[in-house]
Every structure is written in structure tokens, then in C-alpha cells.
Short mmCIF file of C-alpha atoms in Angstrom, two decimals:
data_model
loop_
_atom_site.label_atom_id
_atom_site.label_comp_id
_atom_site.label_asym_id
_atom_site.label_seq_id
_atom_site.Cartn_x
_atom_site.Cartn_y
_atom_site.Cartn_z
CA UNK A 357 -28.62 11.00 -56.37
CA UNK A 358 -28.31 13.44 -59.38
CA UNK A 359 -26.05 11.12 -61.13
CA UNK A 360 -28.71 8.42 -61.11
CA UNK A 361 -31.81 10.86 -62.19
CA UNK A 362 -29.75 11.99 -65.27
CA UNK A 363 -28.51 8.45 -66.58
CA UNK A 364 -32.07 7.29 -66.51
CA UNK A 365 -32.80 9.81 -69.08
CA UNK A 366 -31.41 8.09 -71.80
CA UNK A 367 -33.81 5.05 -71.59
CA UNK A 368 -35.82 7.52 -73.40
CA UNK A 369 -33.05 7.58 -76.54
CA UNK A 370 -33.71 4.33 -77.61
CA UNK A 371 -37.98 4.22 -76.87
CA UNK A 372 -38.14 7.74 -78.51
CA UNK A 373 -35.80 6.27 -81.99
CA UNK A 374 -37.88 3.11 -81.64
CA UNK A 375 -41.73 5.09 -81.23
CA UNK A 376 -40.74 7.46 -83.78
CA UNK A 377 -39.33 4.54 -86.48
CA UNK A 378 -42.68 2.34 -85.65
CA UNK A 379 -44.71 5.59 -86.33
CA UNK A 380 -42.69 6.83 -89.66
CA UNK A 381 -43.48 3.27 -90.43
CA UNK A 382 -46.88 3.30 -90.24
CA UNK A 383 -47.88 6.14 -91.99
CA UNK A 384 -45.92 5.63 -94.52
CA UNK A 385 -46.47 2.16 -95.82
CA UNK A 386 -42.69 0.99 -94.82
CA UNK A 387 -42.58 -2.24 -93.38
CA UNK A 388 -38.63 -1.94 -93.07
CA UNK A 389 -38.51 1.12 -91.14
CA UNK A 390 -41.82 -0.36 -88.47
CA UNK A 391 -39.95 -3.77 -87.79
CA UNK A 392 -36.43 -1.75 -87.98
CA UNK A 393 -38.70 0.26 -84.39
CA UNK A 394 -40.55 -2.86 -82.86
CA UNK A 395 -36.81 -4.37 -82.85
CA UNK A 396 -35.46 -1.41 -81.09
CA UNK A 397 -38.10 -0.92 -78.75
CA UNK A 398 -37.97 -4.90 -77.91
CA UNK A 399 -34.38 -5.54 -77.70
CA UNK A 400 -32.74 -1.59 -77.33
CA UNK A 401 -34.79 -0.82 -74.60
CA UNK A 402 -33.80 -3.86 -72.48
CA UNK A 403 -30.29 -3.52 -73.15
CA UNK A 404 -30.05 -0.17 -72.55
CA UNK A 405 -31.97 -0.21 -69.04
CA UNK A 406 -29.52 -3.36 -68.29
CA UNK A 407 -26.68 -1.11 -68.85
CA UNK A 408 -28.07 1.93 -66.81
CA UNK A 409 -28.25 -0.33 -64.17
CA UNK A 410 -25.64 -2.01 -63.99
CA UNK A 411 -23.32 1.36 -64.55
CA UNK A 412 -25.83 3.37 -61.68
CA UNK A 413 -24.65 -0.07 -59.11
CA UNK A 414 -21.02 0.39 -60.23
CA UNK A 415 -20.99 4.10 -59.14
CA UNK A 416 -23.04 3.53 -55.97
CA UNK A 417 -20.79 1.16 -55.05
CA UNK A 418 -17.33 2.75 -55.76
CA UNK A 419 -18.84 6.06 -53.83
CA UNK A 420 -19.24 7.72 -57.19
CA UNK A 421 -22.70 8.33 -56.94
CA UNK A 422 -22.82 11.29 -55.16
CA UNK A 423 -26.46 13.14 -54.20
CA UNK A 424 -26.10 12.46 -50.09
CA UNK A 425 -26.89 14.52 -47.33
CA UNK A 426 -23.58 13.34 -46.38
CA UNK A 427 -20.11 13.01 -48.39
CA UNK A 428 -19.18 9.80 -50.24
CA UNK A 429 -16.24 8.18 -47.91
CA UNK A 430 -13.92 7.26 -50.06
CA UNK A 431 -10.11 7.36 -49.75
CA UNK A 432 -10.02 10.43 -51.52
CA UNK A 433 -12.54 12.52 -48.88
CA UNK A 434 -10.42 12.95 -45.10
CA UNK A 435 -13.32 15.96 -44.41
CA UNK A 436 -15.53 12.62 -44.61
CA UNK A 437 -14.26 10.22 -42.57
CA UNK A 438 -13.13 13.01 -40.17
CA UNK A 439 -16.61 14.65 -40.05
CA UNK A 440 -18.79 11.02 -39.44
CA UNK A 441 -19.44 9.47 -36.47
CA UNK A 442 -22.37 8.15 -34.48
CA UNK A 443 -24.32 11.06 -34.22
CA UNK A 444 -24.39 12.05 -37.76
CA UNK A 445 -25.20 7.90 -37.99
CA UNK A 446 -27.81 8.55 -35.60
CA UNK A 447 -29.27 12.29 -37.17
CA UNK A 448 -29.78 10.39 -40.72
CA UNK A 449 -31.49 7.84 -39.69
CA UNK A 450 -33.92 10.03 -37.67
CA UNK A 451 -33.91 12.18 -40.94
CA UNK A 452 -34.99 9.16 -42.69
CA UNK A 453 -37.77 8.36 -40.36
CA UNK A 454 -39.43 12.09 -39.49
CA UNK A 455 -39.68 12.56 -43.07
CA UNK A 456 -42.85 11.27 -45.58
CA UNK A 457 -43.47 10.52 -49.01
CA UNK A 458 -41.11 10.33 -51.68
CA UNK A 459 -38.58 12.36 -49.71
CA UNK A 460 -38.20 9.59 -46.95
CA UNK A 461 -37.70 7.12 -50.17
CA UNK A 462 -34.96 9.43 -50.92
CA UNK A 463 -33.31 9.73 -47.81
CA UNK A 464 -33.27 6.17 -47.79
CA UNK A 465 -31.63 5.30 -50.78
CA UNK A 466 -28.55 8.25 -50.15
CA UNK A 467 -28.08 6.36 -46.77
CA UNK A 468 -27.88 3.20 -48.11
CA UNK A 469 -25.33 3.95 -51.16
CA UNK A 470 -23.42 5.84 -48.92
CA UNK A 471 -23.35 3.14 -46.19
CA UNK A 472 -22.52 0.74 -49.39
CA UNK A 473 -19.48 2.75 -50.83
CA UNK A 474 -18.16 2.72 -47.36
CA UNK A 475 -18.38 -0.92 -47.24
CA UNK A 476 -16.32 -0.55 -50.76
CA UNK A 477 -14.21 1.07 -49.32
CA UNK A 478 -12.85 -0.66 -46.44
CA UNK A 479 -12.69 -3.79 -47.93
CA UNK A 480 -9.51 -5.22 -48.86
CA UNK A 481 -8.13 -6.08 -52.21
CA UNK A 482 -9.31 -9.69 -51.88
CA UNK A 483 -12.15 -9.24 -51.18
CA UNK A 484 -12.66 -6.61 -53.37
CA UNK A 485 -11.71 -9.04 -56.17
CA UNK A 486 -14.27 -11.88 -55.23
CA UNK A 487 -16.78 -8.89 -54.78
CA UNK A 488 -16.11 -7.67 -58.55
CA UNK A 489 -16.46 -11.97 -60.06
CA UNK A 490 -19.57 -12.04 -57.84
CA UNK A 491 -21.37 -9.08 -59.18
CA UNK A 492 -20.09 -9.91 -62.67
CA UNK A 493 -21.12 -13.37 -62.15
CA UNK A 494 -25.01 -11.97 -61.20
CA UNK A 495 -25.08 -9.44 -63.90
CA UNK A 496 -24.47 -12.26 -66.62
CA UNK A 497 -26.55 -14.49 -65.21
CA UNK A 498 -29.50 -11.62 -64.98
CA UNK A 499 -28.39 -10.84 -68.56
CA UNK A 500 -28.54 -14.01 -69.94
CA UNK A 501 -32.14 -14.01 -68.34
CA UNK A 502 -33.11 -11.47 -70.30
CA UNK A 503 -31.75 -13.59 -73.71
CA UNK A 504 -33.01 -16.13 -73.27
CA UNK A 505 -37.00 -14.65 -72.95
CA UNK A 506 -36.07 -12.29 -76.06
CA UNK A 507 -35.40 -15.63 -78.19
CA UNK A 508 -37.98 -17.02 -76.63
CA UNK A 509 -35.54 -20.36 -74.53
CA UNK A 510 -38.21 -20.18 -71.70
CA UNK A 511 -36.12 -23.01 -70.40
CA UNK A 512 -32.89 -21.34 -70.31
CA UNK A 513 -34.65 -17.90 -68.77
CA UNK A 514 -35.88 -20.37 -65.69
CA UNK A 515 -32.77 -22.36 -65.38
CA UNK A 516 -30.89 -18.78 -64.99
CA UNK A 517 -33.74 -17.38 -63.05
CA UNK A 518 -33.30 -20.09 -60.41
CA UNK A 519 -29.08 -19.75 -60.18
CA UNK A 520 -29.55 -15.96 -59.98
CA UNK A 521 -32.38 -16.49 -57.08
CA UNK A 522 -31.06 -19.11 -55.79
CA UNK A 523 -26.96 -17.80 -55.47
CA UNK A 524 -28.81 -13.96 -53.57
CA UNK A 525 -30.82 -16.31 -51.26
CA UNK A 526 -27.81 -18.45 -49.97
CA UNK A 527 -26.04 -15.11 -49.98
CA UNK A 528 -28.39 -14.15 -47.45
CA UNK A 529 -28.82 -16.74 -45.62
CA UNK A 530 -25.18 -17.15 -44.85
CA UNK A 531 -25.34 -13.54 -43.92
CA UNK A 532 -27.80 -13.86 -41.42
CA UNK A 533 -26.19 -17.19 -39.50
CA UNK A 534 -23.48 -14.92 -39.16
CA UNK A 535 -25.08 -12.03 -37.99
CA UNK A 536 -26.78 -14.41 -35.55
CA UNK A 537 -24.14 -16.17 -34.51
CA UNK A 538 -22.14 -12.56 -33.57
CA UNK A 539 -25.24 -10.91 -31.85
CA UNK A 540 -26.11 -14.20 -29.89
CA UNK A 541 -22.53 -15.80 -29.40
CA UNK A 542 -20.86 -14.16 -26.78
CA UNK A 543 -23.64 -14.25 -23.93
CA UNK A 544 -23.57 -17.93 -22.79
CA UNK A 545 -18.99 -17.45 -22.96
CA UNK A 546 -18.98 -13.88 -21.39
CA UNK A 547 -16.72 -15.00 -18.48
CA UNK A 548 -13.71 -12.99 -17.59
CA UNK A 549 -12.00 -15.84 -18.73
CA UNK A 550 -12.63 -15.82 -21.86
CA UNK A 551 -13.21 -11.62 -22.90
CA UNK A 552 -10.62 -10.45 -24.76
CA UNK A 553 -10.18 -6.22 -25.43
CA UNK A 554 -9.64 -4.61 -28.30
CA UNK A 555 -9.81 -1.08 -30.69
CA UNK A 556 -12.24 -0.56 -33.24
CA UNK A 557 -11.14 -0.51 -36.84
CA UNK A 558 -13.76 0.52 -38.74
CA UNK A 559 -17.95 -0.36 -38.85
CA UNK A 560 -19.89 -0.60 -41.70
CA UNK A 561 -23.29 -1.95 -42.63
CA UNK A 562 -24.39 -4.95 -42.87
CA UNK A 563 -27.99 -4.83 -43.14
CA UNK A 564 -31.43 -3.34 -42.17
CA UNK A 565 -35.18 -3.20 -41.91
CA UNK A 566 -37.52 -1.51 -42.77
CA UNK A 567 -41.55 -1.00 -43.22
CA UNK A 568 -43.40 1.08 -45.64
CA UNK A 569 -46.57 2.75 -44.49
CA UNK A 570 -49.96 4.48 -46.59
CA UNK A 571 -49.08 7.87 -45.06
CA UNK A 572 -48.16 10.39 -47.51
CA UNK A 573 -47.41 8.38 -50.43
CA UNK A 574 -45.69 5.17 -48.96
CA UNK A 575 -43.34 6.54 -46.48
CA UNK A 576 -40.07 4.82 -45.39
CA UNK A 577 -39.30 4.10 -42.10
CA UNK A 578 -35.84 2.35 -40.65
CA UNK A 579 -36.59 -0.08 -38.34
CA UNK A 580 -33.35 -1.53 -37.66
CA UNK A 581 -29.69 -1.88 -38.37
CA UNK A 582 -27.15 -4.18 -38.34
CA UNK A 583 -23.32 -3.23 -38.64
CA UNK A 584 -20.23 -5.20 -39.32
CA UNK A 585 -17.23 -4.27 -36.90
CA UNK A 586 -13.30 -5.06 -37.67
CA UNK A 587 -11.58 -5.27 -34.54
CA UNK A 588 -8.02 -5.27 -33.48
CA UNK A 589 -6.84 -7.06 -30.25
CA UNK A 590 -3.19 -8.66 -29.96
CA UNK A 591 -2.53 -7.63 -33.53
CA UNK A 592 -5.08 -9.54 -34.74
CA UNK A 593 -7.92 -8.22 -36.33
CA UNK A 594 -11.60 -10.25 -35.64
CA UNK A 595 -14.93 -9.08 -36.94
CA UNK A 596 -18.65 -8.79 -35.54
CA UNK A 597 -22.03 -7.74 -36.16
CA UNK A 598 -23.82 -5.37 -34.05
CA UNK A 599 -26.80 -3.25 -33.45
CA UNK A 600 -25.26 0.01 -32.36
CA UNK A 601 -22.56 2.05 -34.53
CA UNK A 602 -19.69 1.96 -33.03
CA UNK A 603 -16.70 4.83 -34.13
CA UNK A 604 -13.23 4.03 -35.38
CA UNK A 605 -11.00 3.99 -32.46
CA UNK A 606 -13.56 2.65 -29.87
CA UNK A 607 -12.62 -0.19 -26.93
CA UNK A 608 -14.50 -2.97 -26.79
CA UNK A 609 -14.98 -6.11 -25.11
CA UNK A 610 -15.59 -9.25 -26.83
CA UNK A 611 -15.17 -13.42 -27.31
CA UNK A 612 -14.68 -14.98 -30.03
CA UNK A 613 -17.28 -17.53 -31.29
CA UNK A 614 -15.56 -19.26 -34.28
CA UNK A 615 -12.32 -17.63 -35.94
CA UNK A 616 -11.98 -14.24 -36.58
CA UNK A 617 -15.99 -14.02 -35.67
CA UNK A 618 -16.90 -12.55 -32.41
CA UNK A 619 -19.19 -11.14 -30.37
CA UNK A 620 -19.43 -7.97 -28.24
CA UNK A 621 -20.17 -7.80 -25.18
CA UNK A 622 -20.51 -4.10 -23.99
CA UNK A 623 -23.20 -3.54 -26.47
CA UNK A 624 -26.37 -3.47 -24.29
CA UNK A 625 -28.25 -3.84 -27.38
CA UNK A 626 -27.56 -7.10 -28.61
#
């Protein structure tokens, strides 16, 4: 998170330059300098914010943000891969839920940033390409919202905002449906005739629910986490969603819900 904090300070460069130009233009009566300052403040600052947000998200996705209590799980971080497991996951959640104020928010941010990077590390090349295309589409659409707003083309801004919000909403709905199908899909089919056994290849973060209270500056509490499992069985790879963190190499029993989507049935928390 230290990198993100340092990056955020760059916003003061266009803000300071624009403010100085405006003040100097007002005191000297130089209209060109004043107009230039307002242009920097109205255009340069939003552009800088947008660039910083994009760079920050890229650093977080690729695991280069740093600053977490645990090492980022990247292909080169073998120590992190070997040391992080169920106990560390529980400890990290307990650390978030036992801290208060901004400390809990910082810990929560580091927790989610680590899991985002972990998702990217385990993604296949095809999934990474699709993910970057999706990310590029959203960022381009968001940039167009700002551009249209600056040019006073409000219809364009509204359309782009609708596309941006609609895309995110559809993605969330699809994920929720897949999670619920996997979490509930195994119960009516959990008889010995269709139960398969497999081994967990990896376990990554899928979604979480949290609350924020007023105690000590709006403390964050993570009330639930759902994970996405990759399971290998008989040379095939399946995917499941659970409320329990599984470690690599753990044996699990599951039933097929649809296609490659399965439901783990030896997880008492489902």
C-alpha cells in the first residue's frame, strides 16, 4: 500500500501548477495565465487521477502493489506460496476483524489486494487476455464518461455511464449465480452414485461481504468470504465455490452441477 500512497501524491503536481497559474494570473492581470491554470485544474487533475487509478489497479492485479502483511503470491514468490495456507488465511481475517478504524480498513485493503494478485497468478493465459480486454473496455468507457462531461456532451456521458454500470452489474449477477449454483447444487444430488473425488489445485478469492460500523472511525468487518476452487479428478479440471478455504493438495468430494461447475459436498459450511 505504500506504493499506492506515494502514487497518490502525484496528484498535487497538476493541482499545484494549476493553482499557481491561477493565482499568478489573477495578481498580475494575465488572462492567458489564469485561463491556463483553470484548464490544468479542470482537465489536467482529472486526467492525472484517472491515470493514477489505472496504474494502481494494474499494480494491484499483477501483485506489484506491495505493502501487505504477507508476501504477494506471484510466480517468483515461492516462499509465500509455501507459507500461506488455511491458518494464515484465518489469521489475516481475524487481524482485520480485531482491529479498529483506519487500521482495519488498511488491513482489509491489503487482504483484498493480495487475493486479487493471487487470482491473476493462477489464471490461464486465455483468462488473462480476456481479463485485460475487459479491464481495457471498462477503463476506456470510464474515460469517455469524463471526456464527454468536460465537453458538455451529457448524453454521451449518460450512455457511457449506463454501459459502464450495466457491464459491472451483469458481471456481478453472473458471478452470484455461479456461486449459488455451486454452493447449493450438491445437496440434492449428493448420493454415492454420482460423487467424485478429486484434489484441490488452487483456492482463490471469489467475493466477500463486509460491514462498517461507527465505532472508532467506521471500522471494517469481513463477515463472510467465498472462494473459488480448481479441482482435478481423473485428468479433468473442475471449478467450485465454497465458504471454506482449501489448501493445495487437499482431497475433496464433489458432484457435478453443470459442465465444469461442481459442488463440494464434504464442506460442512456450504
